[in-house]
Every structure is written in C-alpha cells, then in structure tokens.
Tab-separated table of C-alpha atoms and ligand atoms in Angstrom:
chain	number	residue	atom	x	y	z
A	1218	MET	CA	101.049	3.248	-23.273
A	1219	ALA	CA	103.047	2.393	-20.089
A	1220	HIS	CA	101.107	0.737	-17.266
A	1221	ALA	CA	101.772	0.744	-13.521
A	1222	ASP	CA	103.843	-2.430	-13.949
A	1223	GLY	CA	106.000	-0.641	-16.577
A	1224	LEU	CA	104.869	-2.960	-19.369
A	1225	THR	CA	104.156	-1.590	-22.816
A	1226	LEU	CA	103.337	-3.382	-26.053
A	1227	GLU	CA	106.716	-2.165	-27.305
A	1228	SER	CA	108.644	-3.658	-24.369
A	1229	ILE	CA	106.781	-6.951	-24.759
A	1230	ARG	CA	107.499	-7.013	-28.505
A	1231	ASN	CA	111.168	-6.292	-27.813
A	1232	SER	CA	111.263	-9.330	-25.566
A	1233	LEU	CA	109.673	-11.437	-28.336
A	1234	ILE	CA	112.323	-10.161	-30.766
A	1235	ARG	CA	115.120	-11.163	-28.367
A	1236	GLN	CA	113.488	-14.537	-27.845
A	1237	GLU	CA	113.711	-15.112	-31.618
A	1238	ASP	CA	117.496	-15.221	-31.194
A	1239	THR	CA	117.202	-17.868	-28.484
A	1240	ILE	CA	114.855	-19.986	-30.591
A	1241	ILE	CA	116.984	-19.743	-33.738
A	1242	PHE	CA	120.260	-20.497	-31.931
A	1243	SER	CA	118.699	-23.479	-30.183
A	1244	LEU	CA	117.405	-24.829	-33.521
A	1245	ILE	CA	120.832	-24.338	-35.127
A	1246	GLU	CA	122.325	-26.366	-32.271
A	1247	ARG	CA	119.663	-29.072	-32.605
A	1248	ALA	CA	120.254	-29.284	-36.374
A	1249	LYS	CA	123.750	-30.681	-35.649
A	1250	TYR	CA	122.195	-33.981	-34.573
A	1251	PRO	CA	120.028	-36.502	-36.385
A	1252	ILE	CA	116.541	-37.578	-35.332
A	1253	ILE	CA	117.185	-40.636	-33.178
A	1254	PRO	CA	114.022	-42.766	-33.211
A	1255	GLN	CA	114.947	-44.468	-29.902
A	1256	LEU	CA	114.695	-41.129	-28.113
A	1257	TYR	CA	111.085	-40.541	-29.149
A	1258	ASP	CA	109.828	-44.122	-29.074
A	1259	SER	CA	106.809	-44.116	-26.732
A	1260	ARG	CA	107.670	-47.561	-25.354
A	1261	CYS	CA	111.212	-46.540	-24.430
A	1262	SER	CA	113.048	-49.462	-26.010
A	1263	VAL	CA	116.312	-48.196	-24.475
A	1264	LEU	CA	115.068	-48.764	-20.916
A	1265	PRO	CA	112.619	-51.680	-21.067
A	1266	GLY	CA	110.037	-51.536	-18.289
A	1267	ILE	CA	110.040	-47.744	-18.109
A	1268	SER	CA	106.905	-46.080	-19.444
A	1269	GLY	CA	107.027	-43.149	-21.859
A	1270	SER	CA	109.795	-42.232	-24.269
A	1271	LEU	CA	113.379	-41.612	-23.225
A	1272	LEU	CA	112.938	-37.895	-24.011
A	1273	GLU	CA	109.798	-37.724	-21.838
A	1274	ASN	CA	111.673	-39.306	-18.936
A	1275	ILE	CA	114.680	-37.001	-19.277
A	1276	VAL	CA	112.463	-33.904	-19.545
A	1277	ARG	CA	110.275	-34.967	-16.589
A	1278	GLU	CA	113.286	-35.501	-14.327
A	1279	THR	CA	115.067	-32.333	-15.481
A	1280	GLU	CA	111.913	-30.333	-14.805
A	1281	ALA	CA	111.619	-31.870	-11.320
A	1282	ILE	CA	115.097	-30.596	-10.422
A	1283	GLN	CA	114.415	-27.170	-11.895
A	1284	ALA	CA	111.037	-26.970	-10.094
A	1285	LYS	CA	112.804	-27.624	-6.777
A	1286	TYR	CA	115.006	-24.614	-7.423
A	1287	GLY	CA	112.201	-22.275	-8.372
A	1288	ARG	CA	111.942	-22.282	-12.175
A	1289	TYR	CA	108.152	-22.525	-12.264
A	1290	GLN	CA	107.613	-19.677	-9.832
A	1291	PHE	CA	108.019	-17.415	-12.828
A	1292	PRO	CA	104.850	-16.799	-14.846
A	1293	GLU	CA	106.658	-17.118	-18.202
A	1294	GLU	CA	107.808	-20.669	-17.383
A	1295	HIS	CA	105.554	-23.643	-18.074
A	1296	SER	CA	106.261	-27.276	-17.353
A	1297	PHE	CA	105.772	-30.017	-19.949
A	1298	PHE	CA	104.928	-32.470	-17.146
A	1299	PRO	CA	103.169	-30.351	-14.523
A	1300	ASP	CA	101.619	-33.278	-12.620
A	1301	ASN	CA	103.493	-34.199	-9.449
A	1302	LEU	CA	106.201	-31.565	-9.774
A	1303	PRO	CA	108.070	-31.149	-6.471
A	1304	ASP	CA	107.467	-27.947	-4.494
A	1305	SER	CA	110.050	-25.193	-4.759
A	1306	LEU	CA	112.653	-25.054	-1.988
A	1307	VAL	CA	113.431	-21.465	-2.938
A	1308	PRO	CA	111.466	-18.682	-1.168
A	1309	PRO	CA	108.859	-16.983	-3.366
A	1310	ASN	CA	110.326	-14.307	-5.606
A	1311	SER	CA	109.235	-10.684	-5.654
A	1312	TYR	CA	108.396	-10.775	-9.348
A	1313	PRO	CA	105.596	-8.247	-10.003
A	1314	GLN	CA	102.194	-9.917	-10.408
A	1315	VAL	CA	101.149	-8.503	-13.760
A	1316	LEU	CA	98.910	-11.283	-15.020
A	1317	HIS	CA	95.366	-12.130	-13.960
A	1318	PRO	CA	95.528	-15.199	-11.650
A	1319	ALA	CA	93.600	-17.273	-14.217
A	1320	ALA	CA	96.761	-17.197	-16.380
A	1321	ALA	CA	98.128	-20.062	-14.299
A	1322	SER	CA	95.477	-22.409	-15.715
A	1323	ILE	CA	96.709	-21.985	-19.303
A	1324	ASN	CA	99.394	-24.417	-20.428
A	1325	ILE	CA	99.496	-25.611	-24.062
A	1326	ASN	CA	102.803	-27.449	-23.798
A	1327	LYS	CA	101.250	-30.709	-24.978
A	1328	THR	CA	100.430	-29.074	-28.307
A	1329	ILE	CA	103.910	-27.488	-28.451
A	1330	TRP	CA	105.552	-30.861	-27.754
A	1331	ASP	CA	103.590	-32.586	-30.555
A	1332	MET	CA	104.322	-29.758	-32.988
A	1333	TYR	CA	108.037	-29.830	-32.159
A	1334	ILE	CA	108.515	-33.604	-32.448
A	1335	ASN	CA	106.212	-34.334	-35.359
A	1336	LYS	CA	106.318	-31.194	-37.504
A	1337	LEU	CA	109.383	-29.109	-36.710
A	1338	LEU	CA	112.128	-31.686	-36.087
A	1339	PRO	CA	111.685	-33.347	-39.516
A	1340	LEU	CA	112.258	-29.912	-41.109
A	1341	ILE	CA	115.664	-29.423	-39.488
A	1342	ALA	CA	117.069	-32.952	-39.112
A	1343	SER	CA	116.738	-36.402	-40.608
A	1344	GLU	CA	116.789	-39.856	-39.070
A	1345	GLY	CA	120.151	-41.245	-38.165
A	1346	ASN	CA	122.158	-42.575	-35.301
A	1347	TYR	CA	124.124	-40.776	-32.636
A	1348	GLU	CA	125.109	-42.500	-29.454
A	1349	ASN	CA	124.937	-39.668	-26.955
A	1350	TYR	CA	121.159	-39.674	-26.504
A	1351	THR	CA	121.196	-37.361	-23.475
A	1352	CYS	CA	123.108	-34.718	-25.385
A	1353	VAL	CA	120.417	-34.698	-28.073
A	1354	ALA	CA	117.658	-34.730	-25.445
A	1355	ALA	CA	119.232	-31.708	-23.734
A	1356	SER	CA	119.222	-29.921	-27.080
A	1357	ASP	CA	115.546	-30.850	-27.633
A	1358	LEU	CA	114.701	-29.505	-24.192
A	1359	GLU	CA	116.425	-26.177	-24.976
A	1360	CYS	CA	114.292	-25.825	-28.111
A	1361	LEU	CA	111.094	-26.884	-26.333
A	1362	GLN	CA	111.607	-24.454	-23.453
A	1363	ALA	CA	112.454	-21.561	-25.786
A	1364	LEU	CA	109.352	-22.205	-27.919
A	1365	SER	CA	107.154	-22.663	-24.864
A	1366	ARG	CA	108.343	-19.413	-23.279
A	1367	ARG	CA	107.713	-17.473	-26.488
A	1368	ILE	CA	104.274	-18.914	-27.117
A	1369	HIS	CA	103.068	-18.511	-23.516
A	1370	TYR	CA	104.359	-14.941	-23.593
A	1371	GLY	CA	101.043	-14.380	-25.356
A	1372	LYS	CA	99.629	-13.965	-21.832
A	1373	PHE	CA	101.696	-10.796	-21.335
A	1374	VAL	CA	100.882	-9.554	-24.842
A	1375	ALA	CA	97.178	-10.028	-24.134
A	1376	GLU	CA	97.361	-8.314	-20.751
A	1377	VAL	CA	98.920	-5.185	-22.270
A	1378	LYS	CA	96.517	-5.142	-25.203
A	1379	PHE	CA	93.603	-5.488	-22.781
A	1380	LYS	CA	94.848	-2.637	-20.598
A	1381	ASP	CA	95.424	-0.454	-23.660
A	1382	ALA	CA	91.860	-0.936	-24.961
A	1383	SER	CA	89.698	-2.573	-22.290
A	1384	GLU	CA	86.539	-0.894	-23.609
A	1385	GLU	CA	87.035	-2.662	-26.963
A	1386	TYR	CA	88.001	-6.042	-25.532
A	1387	SER	CA	85.460	-6.272	-22.683
A	1388	PRO	CA	82.280	-6.761	-24.785
A	1389	ALA	CA	83.975	-9.532	-26.816
A	1390	ILE	CA	85.189	-11.186	-23.595
A	1391	GLN	CA	81.729	-11.024	-22.032
A	1392	ALA	CA	80.205	-12.474	-25.212
A	1393	LYS	CA	82.958	-15.187	-25.225
A	1394	ASP	CA	83.462	-14.248	-28.870
A	1395	ARG	CA	86.742	-15.880	-29.857
A	1396	ASP	CA	86.607	-14.660	-33.451
A	1397	ALA	CA	86.132	-11.040	-32.399
A	1398	LEU	CA	89.019	-11.343	-29.907
A	1399	MET	CA	91.254	-12.896	-32.562
A	1400	LYS	CA	90.450	-10.015	-34.918
A	1401	LEU	CA	91.140	-7.388	-32.267
A	1402	LEU	CA	94.533	-8.773	-31.256
A	1403	THR	CA	95.859	-9.580	-34.739
A	1404	PHE	CA	98.316	-7.226	-36.464
A	1405	GLU	CA	99.056	-8.704	-39.872
A	1406	SER	CA	101.786	-6.203	-40.740
A	1407	VAL	CA	103.658	-7.116	-37.519
A	1408	GLU	CA	103.358	-10.813	-38.368
A	1409	GLU	CA	104.791	-10.228	-41.852
A	1410	MET	CA	107.747	-8.376	-40.345
A	1411	VAL	CA	108.351	-11.161	-37.829
A	1412	LYS	CA	108.455	-13.763	-40.614
A	1413	ARG	CA	110.907	-11.739	-42.685
A	1414	ARG	CA	113.115	-11.022	-39.681
A	1415	VAL	CA	113.372	-14.622	-38.474
A	1416	GLU	CA	114.354	-15.769	-41.957
A	1417	LYS	CA	117.069	-13.113	-42.099
A	1418	LYS	CA	118.292	-13.966	-38.594
A	1419	ALA	CA	118.576	-17.654	-39.539
A	1420	LYS	CA	120.706	-16.649	-42.558
A	1421	VAL	CA	122.967	-14.430	-40.443
A	1422	PHE	CA	123.250	-16.648	-37.344
A	1423	GLY	CA	123.648	-19.827	-39.398
A	1424	GLN	CA	126.357	-18.655	-41.781
A	1425	GLU	CA	129.842	-20.106	-41.728
A	1426	VAL	CA	132.255	-17.578	-40.295
A	1427	ASN	CA	135.774	-17.577	-41.659
A	1428	LEU	CA	138.539	-15.047	-42.073
A	1429	ASN	CA	138.011	-14.532	-45.792
A	1430	ASN	CA	135.345	-12.134	-46.906
A	1431	ASP	CA	133.065	-14.702	-48.478
A	1432	ALA	CA	130.571	-15.184	-45.597
A	1433	GLY	CA	130.908	-18.953	-45.888
A	1434	ASN	CA	129.870	-19.168	-49.571
A	1435	GLY	CA	126.225	-18.783	-48.576
A	1436	LYS	CA	126.238	-22.111	-46.722
A	1437	CYS	CA	123.829	-22.130	-43.803
A	1438	LYS	CA	123.593	-24.442	-40.765
A	1439	ILE	CA	119.816	-24.447	-40.972
A	1440	ASP	CA	117.515	-23.849	-43.950
A	1441	PRO	CA	116.397	-20.216	-43.369
A	1442	SER	CA	113.054	-20.813	-45.092
A	1443	VAL	CA	112.073	-23.134	-42.195
A	1444	LEU	CA	111.789	-20.102	-39.905
A	1445	PRO	CA	108.973	-18.158	-41.604
A	1446	CYS	CA	107.139	-21.462	-41.952
A	1447	LEU	CA	107.626	-22.338	-38.258
A	1448	TYR	CA	106.493	-18.892	-37.162
A	1449	GLY	CA	103.664	-18.507	-39.668
A	1450	GLU	CA	102.166	-21.956	-39.180
A	1451	TRP	CA	102.770	-22.633	-35.489
A	1452	VAL	CA	104.543	-20.076	-33.298
A	1453	MET	CA	102.348	-17.060	-34.063
A	1454	PRO	CA	99.011	-18.954	-34.288
A	1455	LEU	CA	99.783	-20.668	-30.946
A	1456	THR	CA	100.811	-17.343	-29.355
A	1457	LYS	CA	97.500	-15.884	-30.516
A	1458	HIS	CA	95.657	-18.938	-29.189
A	1459	VAL	CA	97.229	-18.256	-25.767
A	1460	GLU	CA	96.226	-14.588	-26.084
A	1461	VAL	CA	92.589	-15.544	-26.749
A	1462	GLU	CA	92.524	-18.104	-23.912
A	1463	TYR	CA	93.934	-15.508	-21.518
A	1464	LEU	CA	91.496	-12.784	-22.597
A	1465	LEU	CA	88.525	-15.132	-22.206
A	1466	ARG	CA	89.460	-15.448	-18.510
A	1467	ARG	CA	90.551	-11.828	-18.024
A	1468	LEU	CA	87.282	-10.674	-16.425
A	1469	ASP	CA	86.715	-13.757	-14.225
B	2725	ISJ	C1	102.240	-10.996	-30.331
B	2725	ISJ	C2	101.396	-10.151	-30.890
B	2725	ISJ	O1	100.089	-10.525	-31.285
B	2725	ISJ	C3	99.870	-11.145	-32.545
B	2725	ISJ	C4	100.850	-12.223	-32.714
B	2725	ISJ	C5	102.079	-11.940	-33.228
B	2725	ISJ	C6	103.222	-12.867	-32.969
B	2725	ISJ	O2	102.983	-13.960	-32.422
B	2725	ISJ	O3	104.371	-12.474	-33.261
B	2725	ISJ	C7	102.288	-10.763	-33.943
B	2725	ISJ	C8	101.280	-9.857	-34.129
B	2725	ISJ	C9	99.903	-10.117	-33.657
B	2725	ISJ	O4	99.112	-10.538	-34.754
B	2725	ISJ	C10	101.738	-8.740	-31.125
B	2725	ISJ	O5	100.837	-7.958	-31.414
B	2725	ISJ	O6	102.933	-8.407	-30.998
C-alpha cells in the first residue's frame, strides 16, 4: 500500500536490498587489512594522553566535520558519538518528515559498534600489522556507517508496517507488549531469503575477475558464509529491535 509520503513496504525493502551491496562491498574492502590492536586499544597507546581508542578519536572527529555539513539532518543517519556534535552550517533540507518525532531518540550505535569490533571483525580479518592506521580506520567507519544505516532503517520499516495495519499494531503498542509487536513485524520467509541472497552476493562480489572463464577458481575475498551469520545473528535482530523501539513510541 502506498502512503501519502510515497513509501511502501516494497520500496523500503528495495532500499534494504541495495544497502546489502554497500555493506558487502565495505566488508570486502575491510577484509584486505588485518585487525590492528593499536587502533582499538581503549587507552590509545599510539597517542599517549588522549582518552579513548584511536578509532574512537578518528570517528568522533570525522563525524564532527560531517555534522557541520549536514549529514545528521537526515533521519537515516545516526552518529556514533552524538554528544557535543557541532551544529550544521547547512540550511535545513526539505526531506519529507515521514517518521514520528520520537524516532530521533532511538540510536543503538553503541551496540552496533561493540558487535562490529568484537564479533564481526574477527570473522573477516585476523590480527596483524599495517602501518597506515587511518586507512584502516576509514574502512572501519565505512562498514560501521553502512551497518548503522541499515539497522536504523528499521524505523522506516516500522512506520510503513504501522500505517499498513494500525488497527493490529495499536493494541500491542498501548499494552507495551514487545513480544506481540515482534511477532507482528516478523516475516520469517523474508529473513530466509535475505540470508540466502547476502551469501550469494558475497560469492559474486568477492570473486576474482580475470579474462579466462574460470571465475577465479572459486576463490573469494571474503568467506561468504559470514554473511548469513552476520545478518541472522545481528543485522536482522537489531533491525527488528529498532522496529519495536520505534513502534513503542509511535502513539506518543
Ligand atoms: C525489515 C523487515 O522486518 C523484519 C526484519 C527483516 C530484516 O531485517 O531484513 C526481514 C523481515 C522481517 O522479519 C521486513 O519486513 O522487511
């Protein structure tokens, strides 16, 4: 069903499908580098006297620049370090306001950060040394932003699902019944398709391309089986968590 803002569940799902490409390409890029412990060390041994890890500092400062030029005016963008972000110098955009205003209070980037560093990175890279720390940090930030955008897109998914069936969702929202909301918004067959598709995309995007017809002897730049695991264990459950959090505030 199309709503006044033109959003449909199909258009939202198409965006999620396109975002899979961004996530998989960014992980393939990140898999070129090792895990450099100095980048993630919470006492920042590279810059003594500076608090937080080197990655945290690079991300915080990169976000500050991007905030100044309007990145966080868009409801699909979420900062990893939202405290003390500079105001935007860019005039407000005319992006249609499709979400309930309470959406702005939902930001699960801390959970996404911990999942990325502690669970996902070890599946695609191993410890080693590489001197260009900022290059690796930039690659981490690409992955983090792509994952964050996808997971917080749950707000848009939830808005469309609510508009499509408000009479079913409203009683569960009023009763603050998380389990009932989770049941209503879950489509297991869609989740199975997503897992199969991301595995296939990783195989296709990660293959060696050469001018013979052997598709790179089946070699792959990233283990394709990481993708269904990433999506099944973290990306989809976190997207659904965002959906539930949004719905709980939808009638405020
Ligand atoms: C995002 C949706 O909601 C849920 C989460 C999914 C996901 O994160 O890919 C897929 C199906 C649903 O269980 C959706 O319905 O498309």
